[in-house]
């Protein structure tokens, strides 16, 4: 153990009866500050219609709202949390054996789905800065490459690739294979509009951009997102049944529409998360912990002991953290919570590392 705590001290700390009555959930990168105040009244107005399935009469205005927000025609927008479905569709095209390049460790819903229908997931290790290794992607590209999946900012490291470099890479590589860019956490950066790959979708590049309302919009309990893509891709996915109103859910659509209309709330969340993130990174630096340069609502750092041991210790303190991400088995991902939650988590870590 390299944490500075002996096994006996570790056991004593772990057995201490210090857990709060309610667990602190810093494990799933949820927005601890909640959704816009506009969401609850919108949902209340919709409760009287819960006996009815969601219809195009509800979904179409939402689709048009998203299209206007993204400066794209509605034909290039498909709503829903469809990364898995997109993986199934891409994996089933062109026969078995198509390769799906992705950064590892990372979020694997798309490549896992592709593997179920004959695709081959090809993991690309992160670079020395814990970022997507664009040069390595270039080297791994072959005629068998079916698609490239990138998360920017990346999960679990929270790092974002320099904008001009990233967009230049996308323009180049999308001429050889479609590129899916997952921007679930990009809105935590103050200049996300400049950083977003959606501008390439507008240019007609073979690029798809995924966004979700689960993160900065605070709607993890009513999950919904959307994908921006070439019109031909959207049409093909709709023919497969993706993006229809009934599958989205009446309350999910209503909540997302209300959230999207309140841009001030996103700015408030972004600012307070930035403040709390600075406290986290300052704390980790004072503790001498190696860490990634996160720009998101979570931190990723070398805990100095196996993540599973750290997670067990924190669980006994009433704190849940993210899973392990091999090969970074001594690293931990902790979601940025409310200020008092962050203080409790930092206090527990400080006691461990003392």
Steps between C-alpha positions, in 0.01 A plus 500: 500500500643836399233728648695571819247312716599166649264202452406524869430872476306445182282238670442725798389786279279275293331356807438840654134581546516828308257431217224760461137389519450552127762388246685760296492398135812617319508205263298560183594856397149626567431871540468544876351847452191372324305609193366839404218643711296496180493119493274425799210727391520360147479145635208592728305631203564172320385268782139511383605344169691202639236256377598594145809392309731771379414597145650701217287793615728515805825375347503712184516839678783362714681380190462844343621663823817288494556569131470874555735483799759309297451701177417189299196381304273255683602234248842492668373447854388172657387506864566231757783333690596302190872427533423130542261503207751686289758233581258224397422676174862570411612153607244327281596690185760351268516156659691365799849613596467876471731674744386765748782715635453658844707643784559267793410513774174668413124479465430200279124487432546555126789260441346234725180512296697475175683194634166324556434504126845403378700819540847496653581755771856634464615682816747787461692588820496860617807717451734616777262789580207257542340638183373335183817399312421631153828384347432146621157512339660596170738205527221253576276610215464225237259410219319290763423803715122535518490801733696702756349588837646787702385652829603864531544588784600145574349279767650401748787750475303820433763626255409695187706499181630835374227635274679578174694174515184302567291660225784464250524130589125453456499664157786277390391168645128531420589476132603140568245384759207649693594660830265510798585770755338462840475848652313402818729719713600774256250751636703513821760699304428875468579504127318178409338649190842574350629157600203301374529272199147601397657755265628207292150353487384836363778484239380160379787292637450132584482588869234427761470688830320359803369714785307408815276678748624265775801713599505880517121515451447275805253255345668167575170375648320573171776403256486644152752627248536560129738439215593745223594322181485499122138486384555160338610352834203651685263362237652151523479499881138613493420216261640267767255645753732734688390848602125441498295698750358200685846364583617836636233538767260786566670627816849464354412716201325758718790526745761525226310773320470707817868447583621596154307825521682610817856573390561710812469190718772323305727801549435500875578129529812540287628780724443326832645172371805694383542645850463160667730337244770755583465407868532133413809541283662728759431239768647219289807709421557574869476128568760430232261294290565451131185598308359573159425855384123470520257759362185310599288427808734227623862452599730208417810437709754245619376393843820318592316174566265274302179679408290215636659549843444874488138450394443256788654745747290792376185286495544445873517877532167520313654614170455323166753562221542388139609154394853394416635573152773248403789535437480795743419269788647734764315801365161624619225701334296713737206712391493861615205527737351770717758707692432320828521162327835591349631611838397169658661299222820702520505462878468123469784489248719722714453267797600206283809668356613658828 
